[in-house]
Coordinates of C-alpha atoms and ligand atoms in Angstrom, one line a residue:
M1 CA 14.1 0.9 -34.2
S2 CA 13.4 2.9 -31.1
E3 CA 16.0 5.6 -30.4
F4 CA 16.3 4.0 -26.9
I5 CA 17.7 0.8 -28.4
T6 CA 21.5 1.0 -28.5
D7 CA 24.6 -1.2 -29.1
A8 CA 27.5 -1.9 -26.8
A9 CA 29.8 0.8 -28.2
A10 CA 27.2 3.5 -28.0
A11 CA 26.3 2.4 -24.5
A12 CA 29.9 2.7 -23.5
A13 CA 30.1 6.2 -24.9
W14 CA 26.9 7.1 -23.0
R15 CA 28.3 5.7 -19.8
D16 CA 31.4 8.0 -20.2
E17 CA 29.1 11.0 -20.9
L18 CA 27.2 10.3 -17.7
D19 CA 30.4 9.8 -15.8
R20 CA 31.7 13.2 -16.9
A21 CA 28.5 14.7 -15.7
G22 CA 29.0 13.1 -12.3
K23 CA 26.1 10.7 -12.9
K24 CA 25.8 7.0 -12.3
L25 CA 24.8 4.3 -14.8
V26 CA 22.9 1.3 -13.5
F27 CA 23.1 -1.8 -15.6
T28 CA 21.0 -4.9 -15.4
N29 CA 20.0 -7.8 -17.7
G30 CA 17.4 -10.5 -18.3
C31 CA 15.1 -12.2 -20.8
F32 CA 12.0 -10.1 -20.0
D33 CA 10.0 -12.4 -22.2
V34 CA 6.5 -11.7 -20.8
L35 CA 6.6 -8.5 -18.8
H36 CA 4.9 -8.7 -15.4
V37 CA 4.7 -6.7 -12.2
G38 CA 7.8 -8.4 -10.7
H39 CA 9.9 -7.0 -13.5
V40 CA 8.4 -3.6 -13.2
R41 CA 9.1 -3.4 -9.5
Y42 CA 12.6 -4.7 -9.7
L43 CA 13.5 -2.4 -12.6
R44 CA 12.1 0.6 -10.7
E45 CA 14.2 -0.4 -7.6
A46 CA 17.3 -0.9 -9.8
R47 CA 16.9 2.5 -11.5
A48 CA 16.7 4.2 -8.1
L49 CA 20.3 3.0 -7.4
G50 CA 21.6 5.5 -9.9
D51 CA 20.8 8.3 -12.4
A52 CA 20.1 6.3 -15.6
M53 CA 19.6 2.7 -16.5
L54 CA 20.7 0.4 -19.3
V55 CA 19.0 -3.0 -19.7
A56 CA 20.6 -5.8 -21.6
V57 CA 18.1 -8.2 -23.2
N58 CA 19.1 -11.7 -24.1
A59 CA 18.9 -12.4 -27.8
D60 CA 16.4 -15.2 -28.9
A61 CA 19.0 -18.0 -29.2
S62 CA 20.3 -17.4 -25.7
V63 CA 16.8 -17.3 -24.2
R64 CA 16.1 -20.7 -26.0
E65 CA 19.3 -22.1 -24.5
L66 CA 18.5 -20.8 -21.0
K67 CA 14.7 -21.4 -20.8
G68 CA 14.0 -24.2 -23.2
P69 CA 12.7 -24.7 -26.7
G70 CA 9.3 -23.0 -26.2
R71 CA 11.0 -19.7 -25.4
P72 CA 11.1 -16.8 -26.0
I73 CA 7.4 -16.1 -26.5
N74 CA 8.3 -12.7 -27.9
N75 CA 11.3 -11.9 -30.1
A76 CA 14.2 -9.7 -28.9
A77 CA 13.1 -6.6 -30.9
D78 CA 9.6 -6.8 -29.4
R79 CA 11.0 -7.4 -25.9
A80 CA 13.4 -4.5 -26.2
E81 CA 10.6 -2.2 -27.4
V82 CA 8.3 -3.1 -24.5
L83 CA 11.1 -2.4 -22.0
C84 CA 11.6 1.0 -23.6
G85 CA 8.1 1.8 -22.6
L86 CA 8.9 1.7 -18.9
E87 CA 9.7 4.9 -17.1
S88 CA 12.6 3.2 -15.2
V89 CA 14.4 2.1 -18.4
D90 CA 16.5 4.7 -20.3
K91 CA 18.2 2.5 -22.9
V92 CA 18.2 -1.2 -24.0
V93 CA 20.8 -3.3 -25.6
V94 CA 20.2 -6.7 -27.1
F95 CA 23.1 -9.2 -26.5
E96 CA 23.9 -12.6 -28.1
E97 CA 26.0 -14.2 -25.4
K98 CA 24.7 -16.2 -22.5
R99 CA 26.4 -14.0 -20.0
V100 CA 26.9 -10.3 -19.7
T101 CA 30.6 -10.5 -18.8
G102 CA 31.7 -8.9 -22.1
L103 CA 29.2 -6.1 -21.8
I104 CA 30.2 -5.3 -18.3
E105 CA 33.9 -5.2 -19.4
S106 CA 33.2 -2.8 -22.3
I107 CA 30.5 -0.6 -20.8
R108 CA 31.9 -0.4 -17.2
P109 CA 28.6 0.5 -15.5
H110 CA 28.8 2.2 -12.1
I111 CA 26.2 -0.2 -10.7
Y112 CA 25.5 -3.8 -11.8
A113 CA 22.0 -4.7 -10.5
K114 CA 21.0 -8.4 -10.3
G115 CA 17.5 -9.7 -9.6
G116 CA 17.4 -12.7 -7.4
D117 CA 18.2 -14.1 -4.1
Y118 CA 21.8 -14.9 -4.6
A119 CA 24.6 -13.8 -2.4
V120 CA 27.4 -12.1 -4.3
D121 CA 29.6 -15.2 -3.9
E122 CA 27.0 -17.3 -5.7
L123 CA 27.1 -15.2 -8.9
P124 CA 29.1 -16.6 -11.8
R125 CA 32.8 -16.0 -11.0
E126 CA 33.7 -14.4 -14.3
E127 CA 30.8 -11.9 -13.9
V128 CA 31.9 -10.9 -10.5
A129 CA 35.5 -10.6 -11.8
A130 CA 34.4 -8.5 -14.7
A131 CA 32.4 -6.2 -12.4
E132 CA 35.3 -5.8 -10.1
T133 CA 37.7 -4.9 -13.0
A134 CA 35.1 -2.5 -14.4
G135 CA 34.7 -0.9 -10.9
S136 CA 31.0 -1.8 -10.9
D137 CA 29.2 -2.0 -7.6
I138 CA 27.2 -5.2 -7.6
R139 CA 23.8 -4.8 -6.0
I140 CA 21.3 -7.7 -5.5
L141 CA 17.6 -6.9 -5.5
S142 CA 15.0 -9.3 -4.2
L143 CA 12.3 -10.6 -6.6
V144 CA 8.6 -10.3 -5.9
P145 CA 7.5 -13.7 -4.6
G146 CA 5.1 -15.5 -7.0
K147 CA 5.6 -13.1 -9.8
S148 CA 7.8 -14.6 -12.5
T149 CA 7.5 -15.3 -16.2
T150 CA 7.4 -19.0 -15.4
D151 CA 4.4 -18.4 -13.1
T152 CA 2.7 -16.2 -15.7
L153 CA 3.0 -18.9 -18.3
A154 CA 1.8 -21.5 -15.9
K155 CA -1.3 -19.3 -15.2
L156 CA -1.9 -19.1 -18.9
R157 CA -1.8 -22.9 -19.2
G158 CA -4.1 -23.1 -16.2
D159 CA -1.7 -25.1 -14.0
R160 CA -0.3 -22.6 -11.6
K161 CA -0.6 -24.2 -8.1
L162 CA -0.2 -22.5 -4.8
R163 CA 3.3 -23.3 -3.5
I164 CA 3.5 -23.8 0.2
A165 CA 6.0 -24.6 2.9
V166 CA 5.1 -26.2 6.2
L167 CA 7.1 -25.4 9.4
G168 CA 6.7 -27.6 12.5
S169 CA 8.6 -28.6 15.5
G170 CA 7.0 -31.9 16.4
N171 CA 4.6 -34.6 15.4
G172 CA 3.4 -33.1 12.1
S173 CA -0.2 -34.4 12.0
N174 CA -1.3 -31.1 10.5
F175 CA 1.4 -31.4 7.8
E176 CA 0.0 -34.9 7.1
A177 CA -3.5 -33.6 6.8
I178 CA -2.3 -30.8 4.4
A179 CA -0.4 -33.4 2.3
E180 CA -3.4 -35.7 2.1
A181 CA -5.6 -32.8 1.0
V182 CA -3.1 -32.0 -1.7
E183 CA -2.9 -35.7 -2.7
K184 CA -6.7 -35.9 -3.0
Q185 CA -6.7 -32.6 -4.9
Q186 CA -9.0 -31.1 -2.4
L187 CA -6.2 -28.5 -2.0
L188 CA -4.7 -27.3 -5.3
A189 CA -1.2 -26.8 -4.0
E190 CA 2.2 -28.1 -4.0
I191 CA 4.2 -28.6 -0.8
R192 CA 7.6 -27.4 -1.8
L193 CA 9.4 -27.8 1.5
V194 CA 9.1 -28.8 5.1
I195 CA 11.3 -27.2 7.7
S196 CA 11.8 -28.0 11.3
D197 CA 13.9 -26.4 14.0
V198 CA 14.1 -29.8 15.7
A199 CA 16.5 -32.2 14.1
D200 CA 14.6 -35.4 14.9
A201 CA 11.1 -34.1 14.6
Q202 CA 8.6 -36.6 13.3
I203 CA 7.3 -34.0 10.8
L204 CA 10.7 -34.3 8.9
E205 CA 10.3 -38.1 8.8
R206 CA 6.8 -37.7 7.5
A207 CA 7.8 -35.3 4.8
R208 CA 10.7 -37.5 3.7
G209 CA 8.4 -40.5 3.6
R210 CA 6.3 -38.5 1.0
G211 CA 9.3 -37.5 -1.0
I212 CA 9.0 -33.8 0.0
P213 CA 12.2 -31.9 0.7
A214 CA 12.7 -31.7 4.4
M215 CA 15.3 -29.6 6.3
H216 CA 16.4 -29.0 9.8
L217 CA 17.2 -25.4 10.2
E218 CA 17.5 -23.3 13.3
S219 CA 18.4 -19.8 12.2
E220 CA 15.5 -17.6 10.9
A221 CA 17.7 -16.0 8.3
E222 CA 18.5 -19.5 6.8
I223 CA 14.8 -20.4 7.0
V224 CA 13.9 -17.3 5.0
E225 CA 16.6 -18.0 2.5
Q226 CA 15.3 -21.5 1.8
L227 CA 11.7 -20.3 1.6
R228 CA 12.7 -17.8 -0.9
R229 CA 14.6 -20.2 -3.0
A230 CA 11.7 -22.6 -3.0
E231 CA 9.6 -19.6 -4.2
V232 CA 6.8 -20.4 -1.8
D233 CA 3.6 -18.3 -1.9
L234 CA 2.5 -19.2 1.6
V235 CA 4.0 -20.5 4.8
A236 CA 1.9 -22.8 7.0
L237 CA 3.0 -23.0 10.7
A238 CA 1.9 -26.4 12.0
G239 CA 3.1 -26.8 15.5
F240 CA 6.2 -24.5 15.0
M241 CA 7.3 -23.6 18.4
R242 CA 9.4 -20.6 17.6
I243 CA 8.3 -17.0 17.6
V244 CA 8.3 -15.7 14.1
K245 CA 10.4 -12.5 14.0
T246 CA 10.9 -9.5 11.7
P247 CA 13.0 -11.1 8.9
M248 CA 10.4 -13.7 8.1
L249 CA 7.4 -11.4 8.7
E250 CA 9.0 -8.9 6.3
A251 CA 9.9 -11.5 3.7
F252 CA 6.4 -13.0 3.7
P253 CA 4.0 -10.3 4.8
E254 CA 0.5 -11.7 5.3
R255 CA 1.7 -14.9 3.8
I256 CA 2.3 -16.9 7.1
L257 CA -0.6 -18.8 8.6
N258 CA -0.8 -20.5 12.0
V259 CA -3.1 -23.1 13.5
H260 CA -3.7 -22.8 17.2
P261 CA -5.6 -25.2 19.4
S262 CA -8.2 -22.8 21.0
L263 CA -10.9 -20.4 19.9
L264 CA -8.6 -17.3 19.8
P265 CA -8.5 -14.7 21.4
D266 CA -9.2 -17.2 24.2
F267 CA -6.2 -19.2 25.5
P268 CA -3.3 -18.0 23.4
G269 CA 0.2 -19.3 24.0
L270 CA 1.3 -22.7 25.3
N271 CA -0.9 -25.6 26.5
A272 CA -4.1 -24.1 25.2
P273 CA -6.2 -27.3 25.8
K274 CA -5.1 -27.4 29.4
Q275 CA -5.8 -23.7 29.8
A276 CA -9.4 -24.3 28.5
I277 CA -10.0 -27.2 30.9
E278 CA -8.6 -25.3 33.9
A279 CA -10.7 -22.2 33.0
G280 CA -13.8 -24.5 33.2
A281 CA -14.8 -23.6 29.6
A282 CA -17.7 -25.5 28.1
E283 CA -16.1 -25.5 24.7
T284 CA -12.9 -24.7 22.9
G285 CA -11.7 -25.4 19.4
C286 CA -9.1 -24.4 16.9
T287 CA -8.2 -21.2 15.0
V288 CA -6.3 -20.5 11.8
H289 CA -5.0 -17.0 11.7
V290 CA -2.5 -14.8 9.8
V291 CA 0.7 -14.4 11.7
D292 CA 1.9 -11.0 12.7
A293 CA 4.2 -9.6 15.3
E294 CA 1.9 -10.3 18.2
I295 CA 1.8 -13.9 19.2
D296 CA -1.5 -15.7 18.4
R297 CA -3.2 -12.4 17.7
G298 CA -3.2 -11.9 13.9
P299 CA -6.4 -11.7 11.8
I300 CA -8.6 -14.8 12.3
L301 CA -9.4 -16.6 9.0
G302 CA -11.4 -19.6 10.4
Q303 CA -12.4 -21.5 13.5
A304 CA -14.0 -24.8 14.5
R305 CA -15.6 -25.6 17.8
V306 CA -15.0 -28.6 20.0
P307 CA -17.1 -29.2 23.2
I308 CA -15.2 -30.0 26.4
E309 CA -16.5 -33.3 27.9
A310 CA -16.5 -34.4 31.5
G311 CA -13.3 -36.4 32.2
D312 CA -11.3 -34.7 29.4
T313 CA -7.6 -34.6 30.0
P314 CA -5.6 -32.0 28.1
E315 CA -4.2 -34.8 25.9
I316 CA -7.7 -36.3 25.1
L317 CA -9.1 -32.9 24.4
H318 CA -6.1 -31.9 22.2
Q319 CA -6.6 -35.1 20.1
R320 CA -10.3 -34.1 19.4
I321 CA -9.2 -30.5 18.6
K322 CA -6.6 -31.9 16.1
I323 CA -9.4 -33.7 14.2
E324 CA -10.9 -30.3 13.6
E325 CA -7.6 -28.7 12.8
H326 CA -6.9 -31.3 10.1
R327 CA -10.1 -30.3 8.4
L328 CA -9.9 -26.6 8.9
F329 CA -6.2 -25.8 8.1
P330 CA -6.1 -27.3 4.5
K331 CA -9.4 -25.6 3.7
I332 CA -8.3 -22.2 4.9
I333 CA -4.9 -22.6 3.1
G334 CA -6.7 -23.2 -0.1
E335 CA -9.2 -20.3 0.3
Y336 CA -6.8 -17.7 1.6
G337 CA -4.0 -18.8 -0.7
A338 CA -6.0 -18.4 -3.9
R339 CA -5.1 -14.6 -3.9
F340 CA -1.5 -15.4 -4.3
V341 CA -1.9 -17.4 -7.5
Q342 CA -3.9 -14.8 -9.3
Ligands
GRF401 C1 -1.5 -28.3 16.9 O1 -2.4 -28.6 17.9 C2 -1.4 -26.9 16.6 O2 -2.6 -26.3 16.7 C3 -0.4 -26.3 17.5 O3 0.6 -27.4 17.6 C4 0.0 -28.6 17.4 C5 0.8 -29.3 16.3 O4 0.4 -30.6 16.1 N1 0.1 -25.1 17.1 P1 1.0 -31.5 14.9 O5 2.5 -31.4 15.0 O6 0.5 -30.9 13.6 O7 0.5 -32.9 15.1

């Protein structure tokens, strides 16, 4: 057995030794069945919260209970040894119980780090109580989107699909086009969630009609939280009339796409078809681009052209543009999104 693999009593003695030296012990736990980059990053961040780190690894029976009969893929001794190979991990303890409450009580780590998107009040009550009694500071670290053991296993089975959310404020014809492309398997994706900032938006009705979870949310913080919970890889803005701000841009960097009814950089902003007609343009079209802090200015991923005809009103022209949007947006989502499922 590796000298880094310890038991609860030895871990408690180690914690006291660190404490006497004025150092802080970070404690975290998990199954760590198939190690991936999400684990490595989160463990590195957790380790940086203190001076040494103890990782508690679930024993095989508790992994089976938590994750189902096919798990663990690797037994506890192997999982513990692999973890010991990481620079951020100082010691590992294997534990039999489903929860780490007992370990927290006996080891009294200075910091208890959790991976996930919970708020402290969503953690199991007895864990929070144990941490409070032990004087452990609970810290929650966000997980890397799209990097989980479940995803890794799905990739191995060949059935990892791109997980998307669609945000819109109105009609939702682009959502419908994306959903149809998914249904016909032209787009290998799963629409996990539709969000609208408008309570009675047609896009929500359309989503519910297809059995896709649909939510009306107005605060960006809440939107980000729901997108995270749904573990989406990519966010598609389809007629979403709000300006996307820092919280969402930071949570999903380069993972938000927008469709706009003009050939950007021409005619950004509102009423793009009307702007094109009034400018006397011979043609316009639509653009799919990555969303960044500048409105309608992010990197362009694809465009389709639409001629402007004599007698076009903004409405008639917009309808013809939408026909092209409905082809272009699902196609670009699939092409661009492929990088997030690799
Ligand atoms: C589309 O024209 C899109 O380019 C723009 O808003 C419109 C949304 O239409 N951003 P719909 O709600 O998808 O029908």
